[in-house]
Coordinates of C-alpha atoms in Angstrom, one line a residue:
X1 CA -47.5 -63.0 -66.2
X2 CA -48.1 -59.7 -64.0
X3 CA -51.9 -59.3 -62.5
X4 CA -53.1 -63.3 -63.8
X5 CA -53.0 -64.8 -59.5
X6 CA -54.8 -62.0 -58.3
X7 CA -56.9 -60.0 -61.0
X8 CA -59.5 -63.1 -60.1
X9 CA -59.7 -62.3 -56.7
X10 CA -60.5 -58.2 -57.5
X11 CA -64.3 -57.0 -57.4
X12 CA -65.4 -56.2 -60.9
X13 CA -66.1 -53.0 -60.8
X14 CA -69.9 -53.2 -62.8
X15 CA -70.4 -49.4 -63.4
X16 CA -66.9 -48.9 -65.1
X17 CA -67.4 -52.6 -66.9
X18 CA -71.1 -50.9 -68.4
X19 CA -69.7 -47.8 -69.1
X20 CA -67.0 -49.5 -71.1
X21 CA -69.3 -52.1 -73.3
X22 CA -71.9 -49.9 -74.0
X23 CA -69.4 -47.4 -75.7
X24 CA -68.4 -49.9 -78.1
X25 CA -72.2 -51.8 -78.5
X26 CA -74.6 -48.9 -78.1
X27 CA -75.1 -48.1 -82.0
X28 CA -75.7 -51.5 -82.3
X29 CA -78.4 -51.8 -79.9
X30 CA -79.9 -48.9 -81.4
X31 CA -79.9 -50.2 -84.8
X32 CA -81.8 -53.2 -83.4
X33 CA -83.9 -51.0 -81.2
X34 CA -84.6 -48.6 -85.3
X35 CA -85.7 -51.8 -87.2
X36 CA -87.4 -54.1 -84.6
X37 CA -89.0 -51.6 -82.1
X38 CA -89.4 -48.3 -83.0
X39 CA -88.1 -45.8 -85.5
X40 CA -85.1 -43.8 -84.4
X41 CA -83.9 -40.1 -85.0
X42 CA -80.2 -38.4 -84.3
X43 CA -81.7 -37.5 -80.9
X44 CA -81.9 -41.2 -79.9
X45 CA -77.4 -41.3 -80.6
X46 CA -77.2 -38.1 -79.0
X47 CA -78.7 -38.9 -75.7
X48 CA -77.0 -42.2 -75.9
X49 CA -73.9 -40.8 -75.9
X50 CA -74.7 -37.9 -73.4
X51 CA -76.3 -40.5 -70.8
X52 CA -73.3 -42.5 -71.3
X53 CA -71.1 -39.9 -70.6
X54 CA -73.5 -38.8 -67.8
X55 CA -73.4 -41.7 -65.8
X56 CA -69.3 -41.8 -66.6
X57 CA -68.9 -38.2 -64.8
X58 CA -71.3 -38.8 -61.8
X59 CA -69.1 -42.3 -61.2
X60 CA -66.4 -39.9 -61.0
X61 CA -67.7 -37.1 -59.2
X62 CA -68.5 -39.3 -56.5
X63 CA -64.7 -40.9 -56.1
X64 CA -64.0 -37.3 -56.4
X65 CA -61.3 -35.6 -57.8
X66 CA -58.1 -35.7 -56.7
X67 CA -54.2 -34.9 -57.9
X68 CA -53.7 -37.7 -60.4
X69 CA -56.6 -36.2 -61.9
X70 CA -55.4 -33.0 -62.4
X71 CA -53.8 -33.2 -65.7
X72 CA -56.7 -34.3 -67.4
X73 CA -59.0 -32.1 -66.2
X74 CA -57.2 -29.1 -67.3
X75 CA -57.1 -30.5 -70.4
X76 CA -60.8 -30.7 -69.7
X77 CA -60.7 -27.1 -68.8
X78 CA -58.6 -25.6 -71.1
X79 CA -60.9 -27.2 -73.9
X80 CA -63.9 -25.7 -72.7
X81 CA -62.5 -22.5 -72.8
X82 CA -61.2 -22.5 -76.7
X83 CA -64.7 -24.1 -77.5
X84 CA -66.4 -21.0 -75.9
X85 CA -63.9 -18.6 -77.8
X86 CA -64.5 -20.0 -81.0
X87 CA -68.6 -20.4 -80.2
X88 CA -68.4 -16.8 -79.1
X89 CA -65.8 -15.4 -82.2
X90 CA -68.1 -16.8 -84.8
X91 CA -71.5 -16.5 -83.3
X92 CA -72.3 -20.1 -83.6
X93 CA -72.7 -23.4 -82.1
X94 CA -70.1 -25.8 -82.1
X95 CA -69.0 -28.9 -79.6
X96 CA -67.4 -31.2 -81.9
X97 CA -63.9 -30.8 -80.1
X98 CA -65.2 -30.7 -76.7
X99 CA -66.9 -34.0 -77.3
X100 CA -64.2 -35.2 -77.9
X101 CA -62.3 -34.3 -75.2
X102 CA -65.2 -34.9 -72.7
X103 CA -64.9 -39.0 -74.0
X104 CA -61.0 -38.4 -73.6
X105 CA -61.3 -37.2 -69.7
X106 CA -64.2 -39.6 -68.9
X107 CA -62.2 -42.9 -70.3
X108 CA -58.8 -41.6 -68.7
X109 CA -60.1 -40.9 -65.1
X110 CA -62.4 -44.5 -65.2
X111 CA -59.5 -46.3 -66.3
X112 CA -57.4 -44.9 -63.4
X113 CA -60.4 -46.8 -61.1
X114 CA -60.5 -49.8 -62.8
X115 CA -58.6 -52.6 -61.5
X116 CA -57.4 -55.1 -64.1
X117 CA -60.2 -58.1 -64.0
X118 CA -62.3 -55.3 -64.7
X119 CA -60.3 -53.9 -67.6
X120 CA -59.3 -57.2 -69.0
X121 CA -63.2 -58.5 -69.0
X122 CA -64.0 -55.3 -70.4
X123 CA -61.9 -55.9 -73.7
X124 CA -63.2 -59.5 -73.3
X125 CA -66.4 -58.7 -73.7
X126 CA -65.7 -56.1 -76.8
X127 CA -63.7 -58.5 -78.4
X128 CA -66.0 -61.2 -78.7
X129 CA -69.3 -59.2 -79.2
X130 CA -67.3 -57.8 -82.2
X131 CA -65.7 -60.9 -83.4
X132 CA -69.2 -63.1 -83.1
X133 CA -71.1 -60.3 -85.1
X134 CA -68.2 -60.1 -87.6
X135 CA -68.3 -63.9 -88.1
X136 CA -72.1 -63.6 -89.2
X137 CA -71.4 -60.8 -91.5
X138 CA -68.5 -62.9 -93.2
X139 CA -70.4 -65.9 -93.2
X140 CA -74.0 -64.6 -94.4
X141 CA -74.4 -60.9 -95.1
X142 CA -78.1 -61.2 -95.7
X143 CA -78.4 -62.9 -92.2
X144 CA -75.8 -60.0 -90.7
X145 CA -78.4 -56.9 -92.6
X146 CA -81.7 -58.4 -90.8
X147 CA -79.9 -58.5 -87.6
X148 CA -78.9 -54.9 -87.6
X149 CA -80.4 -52.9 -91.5
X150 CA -77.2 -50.6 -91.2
X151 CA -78.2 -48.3 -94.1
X152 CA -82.3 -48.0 -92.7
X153 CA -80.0 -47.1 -89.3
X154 CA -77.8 -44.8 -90.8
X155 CA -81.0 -42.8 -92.9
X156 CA -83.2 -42.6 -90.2
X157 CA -80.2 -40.6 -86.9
X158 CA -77.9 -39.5 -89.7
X159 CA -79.6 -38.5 -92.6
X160 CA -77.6 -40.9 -94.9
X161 CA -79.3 -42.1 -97.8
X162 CA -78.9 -45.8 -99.2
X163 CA -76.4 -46.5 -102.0
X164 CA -79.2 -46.4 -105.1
X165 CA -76.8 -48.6 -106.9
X166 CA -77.1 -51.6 -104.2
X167 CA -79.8 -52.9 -102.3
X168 CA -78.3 -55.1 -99.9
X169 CA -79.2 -52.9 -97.0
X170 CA -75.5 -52.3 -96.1
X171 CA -74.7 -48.9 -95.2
X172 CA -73.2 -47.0 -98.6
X173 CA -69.4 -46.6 -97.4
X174 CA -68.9 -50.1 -96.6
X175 CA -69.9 -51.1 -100.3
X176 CA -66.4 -50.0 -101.2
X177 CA -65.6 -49.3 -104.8
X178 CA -64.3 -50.8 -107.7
X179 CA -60.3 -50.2 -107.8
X180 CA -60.1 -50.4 -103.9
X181 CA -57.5 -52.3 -102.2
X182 CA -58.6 -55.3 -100.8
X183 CA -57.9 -58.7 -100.5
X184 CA -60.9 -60.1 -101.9
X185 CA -62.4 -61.8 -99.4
X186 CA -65.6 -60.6 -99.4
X187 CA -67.8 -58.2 -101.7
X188 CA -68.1 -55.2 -99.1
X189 CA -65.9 -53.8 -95.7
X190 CA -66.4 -55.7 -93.2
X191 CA -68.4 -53.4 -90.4
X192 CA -69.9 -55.9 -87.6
X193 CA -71.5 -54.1 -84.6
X194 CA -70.2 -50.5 -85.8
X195 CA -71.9 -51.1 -89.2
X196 CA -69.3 -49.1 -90.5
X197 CA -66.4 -49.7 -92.1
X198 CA -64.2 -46.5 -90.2
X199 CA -65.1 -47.1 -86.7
X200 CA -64.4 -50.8 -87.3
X201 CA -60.9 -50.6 -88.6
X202 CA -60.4 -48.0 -85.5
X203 CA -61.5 -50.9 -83.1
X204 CA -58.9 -52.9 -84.7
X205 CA -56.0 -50.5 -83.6
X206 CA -57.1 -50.2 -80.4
X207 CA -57.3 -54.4 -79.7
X208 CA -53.4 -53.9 -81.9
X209 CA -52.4 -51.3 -78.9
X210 CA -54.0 -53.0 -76.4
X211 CA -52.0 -56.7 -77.6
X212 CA -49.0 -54.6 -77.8
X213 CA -48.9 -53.1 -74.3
X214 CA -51.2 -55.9 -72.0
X215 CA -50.5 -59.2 -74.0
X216 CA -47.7 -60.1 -70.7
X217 CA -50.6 -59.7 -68.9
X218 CA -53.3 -62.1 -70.3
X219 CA -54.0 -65.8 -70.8
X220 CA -52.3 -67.4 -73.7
X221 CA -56.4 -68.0 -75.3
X222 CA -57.0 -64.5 -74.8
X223 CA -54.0 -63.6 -76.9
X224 CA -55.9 -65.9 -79.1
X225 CA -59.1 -64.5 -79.5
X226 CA -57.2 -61.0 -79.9
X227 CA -55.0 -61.6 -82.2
X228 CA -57.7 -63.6 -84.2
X229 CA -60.2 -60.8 -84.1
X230 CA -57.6 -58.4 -85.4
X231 CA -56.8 -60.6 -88.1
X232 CA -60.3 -61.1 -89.4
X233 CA -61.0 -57.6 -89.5
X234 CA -57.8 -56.8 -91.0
X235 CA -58.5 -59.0 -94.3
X236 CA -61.8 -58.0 -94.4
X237 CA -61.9 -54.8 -93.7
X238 CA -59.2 -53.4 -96.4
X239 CA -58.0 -51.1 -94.4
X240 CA -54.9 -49.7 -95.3
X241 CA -53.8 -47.8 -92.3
X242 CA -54.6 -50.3 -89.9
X243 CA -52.4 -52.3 -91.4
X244 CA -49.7 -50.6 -91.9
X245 CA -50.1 -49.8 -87.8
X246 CA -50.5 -53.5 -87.5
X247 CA -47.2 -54.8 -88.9
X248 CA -45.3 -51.8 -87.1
X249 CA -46.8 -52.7 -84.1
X250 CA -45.6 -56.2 -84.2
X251 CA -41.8 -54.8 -84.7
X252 CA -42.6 -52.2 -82.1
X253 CA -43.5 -54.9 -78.9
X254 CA -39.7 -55.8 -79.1
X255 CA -38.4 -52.2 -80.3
X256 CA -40.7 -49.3 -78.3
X257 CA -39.5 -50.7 -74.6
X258 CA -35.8 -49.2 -76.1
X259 CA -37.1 -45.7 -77.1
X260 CA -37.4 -43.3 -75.1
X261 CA -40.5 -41.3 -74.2
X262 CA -40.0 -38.1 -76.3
X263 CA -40.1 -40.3 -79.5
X264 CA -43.9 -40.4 -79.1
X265 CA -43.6 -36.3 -78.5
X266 CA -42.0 -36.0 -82.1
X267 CA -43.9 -38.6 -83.5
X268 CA -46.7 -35.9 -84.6
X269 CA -44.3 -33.6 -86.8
X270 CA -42.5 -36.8 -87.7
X271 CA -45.4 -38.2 -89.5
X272 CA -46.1 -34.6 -91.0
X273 CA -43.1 -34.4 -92.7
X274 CA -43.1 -37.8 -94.4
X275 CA -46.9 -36.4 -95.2
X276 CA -45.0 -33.6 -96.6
X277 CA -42.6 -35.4 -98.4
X278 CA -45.4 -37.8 -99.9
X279 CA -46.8 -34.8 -101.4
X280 CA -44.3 -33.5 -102.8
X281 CA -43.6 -36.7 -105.3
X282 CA -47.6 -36.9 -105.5
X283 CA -48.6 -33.4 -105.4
X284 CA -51.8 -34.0 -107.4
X285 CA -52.6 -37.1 -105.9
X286 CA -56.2 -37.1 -105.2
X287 CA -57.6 -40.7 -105.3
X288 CA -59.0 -42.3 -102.4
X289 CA -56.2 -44.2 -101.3
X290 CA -53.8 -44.0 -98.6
X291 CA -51.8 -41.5 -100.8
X292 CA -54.4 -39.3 -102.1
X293 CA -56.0 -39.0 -98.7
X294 CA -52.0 -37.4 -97.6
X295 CA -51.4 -35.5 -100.2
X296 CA -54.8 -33.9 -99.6
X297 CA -54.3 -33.2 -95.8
X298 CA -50.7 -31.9 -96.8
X299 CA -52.9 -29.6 -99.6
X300 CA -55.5 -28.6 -97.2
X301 CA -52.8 -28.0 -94.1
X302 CA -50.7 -25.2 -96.6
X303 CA -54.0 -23.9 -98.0
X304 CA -54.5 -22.7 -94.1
X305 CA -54.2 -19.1 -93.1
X306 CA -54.0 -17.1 -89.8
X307 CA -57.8 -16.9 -89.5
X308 CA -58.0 -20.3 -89.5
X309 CA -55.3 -21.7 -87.3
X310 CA -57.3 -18.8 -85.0
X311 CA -61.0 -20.1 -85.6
X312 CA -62.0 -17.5 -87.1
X313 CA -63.7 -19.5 -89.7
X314 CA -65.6 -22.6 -88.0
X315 CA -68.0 -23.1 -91.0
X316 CA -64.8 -24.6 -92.7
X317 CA -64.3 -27.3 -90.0
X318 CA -66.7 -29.7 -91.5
X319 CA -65.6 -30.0 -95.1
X320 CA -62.2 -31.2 -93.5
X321 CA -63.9 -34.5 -92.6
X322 CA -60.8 -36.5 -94.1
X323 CA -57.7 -34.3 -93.0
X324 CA -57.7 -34.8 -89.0
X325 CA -55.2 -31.8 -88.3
X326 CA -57.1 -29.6 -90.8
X327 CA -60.3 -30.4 -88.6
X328 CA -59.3 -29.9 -85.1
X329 CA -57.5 -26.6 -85.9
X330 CA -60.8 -25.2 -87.7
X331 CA -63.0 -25.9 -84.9
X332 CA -60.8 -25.8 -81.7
X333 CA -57.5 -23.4 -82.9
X334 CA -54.3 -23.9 -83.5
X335 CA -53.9 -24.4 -79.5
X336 CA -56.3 -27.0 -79.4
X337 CA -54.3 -29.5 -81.8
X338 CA -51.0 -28.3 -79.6
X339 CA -52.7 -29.2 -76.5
X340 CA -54.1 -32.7 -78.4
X341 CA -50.5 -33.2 -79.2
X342 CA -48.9 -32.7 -76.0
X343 CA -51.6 -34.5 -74.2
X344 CA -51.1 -37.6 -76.2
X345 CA -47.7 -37.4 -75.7
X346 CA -47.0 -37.2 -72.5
X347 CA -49.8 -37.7 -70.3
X348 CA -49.5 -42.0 -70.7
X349 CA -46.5 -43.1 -68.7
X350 CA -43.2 -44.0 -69.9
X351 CA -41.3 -46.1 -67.1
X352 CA -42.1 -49.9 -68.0
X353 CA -41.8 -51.9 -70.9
X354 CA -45.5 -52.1 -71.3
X355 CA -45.8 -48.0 -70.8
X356 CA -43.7 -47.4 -73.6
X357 CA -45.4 -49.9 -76.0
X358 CA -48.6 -47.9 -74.5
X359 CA -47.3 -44.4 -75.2
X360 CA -45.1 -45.1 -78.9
X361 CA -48.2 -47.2 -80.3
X362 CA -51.2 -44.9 -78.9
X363 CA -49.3 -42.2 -80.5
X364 CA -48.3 -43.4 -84.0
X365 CA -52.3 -44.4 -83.6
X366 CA -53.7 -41.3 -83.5
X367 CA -51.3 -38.7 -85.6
X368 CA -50.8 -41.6 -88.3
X369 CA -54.5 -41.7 -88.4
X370 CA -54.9 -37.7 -88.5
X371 CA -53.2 -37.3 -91.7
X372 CA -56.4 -39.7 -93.4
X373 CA -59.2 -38.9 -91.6
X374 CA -60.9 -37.2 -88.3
X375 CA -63.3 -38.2 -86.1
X376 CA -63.0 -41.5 -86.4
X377 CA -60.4 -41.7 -83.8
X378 CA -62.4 -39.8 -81.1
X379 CA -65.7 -41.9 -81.1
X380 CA -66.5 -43.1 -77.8
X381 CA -67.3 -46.4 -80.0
X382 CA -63.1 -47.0 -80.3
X383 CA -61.5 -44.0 -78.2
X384 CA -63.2 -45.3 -74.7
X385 CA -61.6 -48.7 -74.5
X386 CA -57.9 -46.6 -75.4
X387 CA -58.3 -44.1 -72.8
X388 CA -59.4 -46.2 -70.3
X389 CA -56.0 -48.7 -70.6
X390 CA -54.1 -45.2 -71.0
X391 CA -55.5 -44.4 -67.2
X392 CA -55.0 -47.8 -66.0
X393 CA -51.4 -48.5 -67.1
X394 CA -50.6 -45.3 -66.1
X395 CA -51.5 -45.7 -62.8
X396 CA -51.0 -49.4 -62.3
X397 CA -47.3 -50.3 -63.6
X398 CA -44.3 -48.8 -62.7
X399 CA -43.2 -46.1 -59.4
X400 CA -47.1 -45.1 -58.4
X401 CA -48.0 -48.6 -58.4
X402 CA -45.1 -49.4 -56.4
X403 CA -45.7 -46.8 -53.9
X404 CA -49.6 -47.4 -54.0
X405 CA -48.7 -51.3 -53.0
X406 CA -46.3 -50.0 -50.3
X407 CA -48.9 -48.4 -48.7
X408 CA -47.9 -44.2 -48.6
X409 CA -51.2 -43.4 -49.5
X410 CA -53.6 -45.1 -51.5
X411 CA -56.6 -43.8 -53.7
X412 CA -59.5 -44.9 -51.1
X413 CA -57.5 -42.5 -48.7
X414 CA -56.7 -39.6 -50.0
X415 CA -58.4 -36.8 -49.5
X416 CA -60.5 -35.3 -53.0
X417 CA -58.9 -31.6 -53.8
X418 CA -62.4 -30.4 -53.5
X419 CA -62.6 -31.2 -49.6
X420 CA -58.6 -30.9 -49.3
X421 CA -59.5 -27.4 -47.4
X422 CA -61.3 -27.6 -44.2

């Protein structure tokens, strides 16, 4: 198995291992921090999030920048821009995309950095937190609520009020609802650390892409305690999507290796057009199931007119918080969702067997997830850990690796762009 003689004998790399963990852990800490210390308000997850991201961009401004970075960061760019366009067109504030995209850049560059014992320990460490966490919740749900009181969390930084029909202290969406597919296991959706149900299920298909394109390259117990985690959650999550992505996953570690690249390129309108089809057999579908939630982003994608796809009307963007290409086109343009597209598409590499499970299983990820829901899938609580193997694998398998290892030129000594001109 590639990397297992000498990722022991790499430096673990502490700031991008931090980074990393508290993406995934930090609204747990705070929920701790809300019920045991002090009470919290939405500034306390906003500067979280910026300090994280703060800390990520000074890491990287002091590598420096240089020409594997390029691509990103005119994605970086080119985001900024549309977000000023559409802040400036309709005289309002609005960052939602760019946040996104910020989180997408940070978690792509760091993962080019990171060697692999730091990558690997970084999932590690993830994995377990959530899996321990999950365990309580499954085994005592009163014990899980006085470690964390999700729902006095969630009402104090987001406003959320407590489900008046329950009193368990959960927070109100992972109650579920009478009706709801599920396979009984027990009486709410599983949430652990996230104490959500959404960002939970999320975290799931990221530890799915991340056993589908690095399980060659980890111990046999780490496939273990992977593949365990994603099962519990799975069962007790009842989420739909996840496992759907799951099960096609599993086909796709022997089947993506054999596709070529621009399957992942066409796997956006792909998926749109079964969403289309869906709708038209179900075309008043509105339940809250996996068909309902289609049909609906299928409804609200033809209800869409030129003003729109132009951002013309922002105010719209978030009433689309369950119709993912709805969303991003209201708040960043029609070229923003293009440029989402292609960047997903092609930016992760494509040469090895383990870059094609990458690139086919990050992408059916993220548009499958689009047509039922939004920002879910850009949460630095899930999207961190995917970006970051999307910058390692792309930079650590295949012809750059190779020709890193030879010794041409190596990342320690090339020169940043910035100083490239004397």
């Amino acid at each position: 198995m590639a990397g297992k003689g000498t990722t022991a004998k790499e430096p673990i790399d502490y700031s991008i291992l931090a980074v990393s963990v508290l993406g995934v852990t930090y609204n747990a800490i705070l929920a701790f921090i809300n019920h045991n210390i002090m009470p919290l308000t939405p500034t306390a997850v906003v500067m979280s999030e910026i300090l994280i991201l703060a800390y990520s961009f000074g890491y990287i401004l002091k590598k420096g920048i240089f020409e594997e970075d390029i691509i990103p960061l005119g994605y970086l760019l080119a985001t900024i821009v549309l977000t000023v366009y559409v802040m400036v067109i309709n005289k309002a504030g609005y960052i939602d995309h760019l946040r996104n995209v910020l989180i997408i850049f940070a978690f792509t560059v760091l993962g080019r950095w990171s060697n692999e014992r730091t990558l690997r320990l970084a999932f590690k460490i993830c994995c377990l937190t959530v899996l321990a966490v999950l365990v309580c919740e499954i085994i005592s749900t009163p014990a899980y609520v006085a470690l964390v009181h999700p729902a006095e969390y969630f009402q104090n930084t987001r406003g959320v009020p407590p489900a008046t029909y329950s009193d368990v202290g959960l927070f109100r969406g992972a109650l579920g609802f009478e009706g709801r597919f599920s396979f009984g296991l027990i009486d709410h959706r599983s949430s652990s650390i996230f104490l959500e149900q959404v960002s939970l299920a999320n975290f799931c298909g990221v530890m799915v892409i991340y056993l589908v394109s690095f399980a060659n390259r980890i111990t046999l117990f780490d496939r273990l305690i992977f593949i365990s985690t994603v099962v519990l959650i799975l069962v007790t999550n009842d989420t739909r999507t996840m496992l759907i992505f799951a099960i096609v996953s599993a086909a796709g570690y022997v089947i993506y290796p054999f596709i070529p690249k621009i399957f992942s390129f066409l796997m956006m309108p792909g998926i749109v057009m079964v969403g289309f089809i869906i709708h038209a057999y179900k075309p008043n579908a509105h339940d809250d199931d996996f068909v309902g939630r289609i049909s609906g982003t299928v409804r609200n994608i033809i209800a869409m007119d030129l003003p729109a796809t132009m951002g013309l009307e922002l105010d719209k963007a978030t009433t689309f918080v369950d119709s993912g290409y709805v969303y991003i086109t209201y708040g960043a343009t029609i070229f923003g969702l293009i440029m989402f597209w292609l960047f997903v598409s092609f930016y992760p590499a494509g040469q090895t067997p383990n870059q094609k499970r990458l690139c086919h299983s990050l992408s059916l990820f993220m548009f499958l997830n689009l047509m039922i829901g939004s920002t879910a899938i850009f949460s630095m609580k899930t999207a961190g850990l995917g970006w970051l193997l999307v910058g390692f694998l792309k930079f650590n398998e295949g012809t750059k690796a190779t020709a890193g290892m030879r010794g041409s030129t190596t990342q320690s000594e090339r020169t940043p762009i910035g100083n490239a001109v004397s």
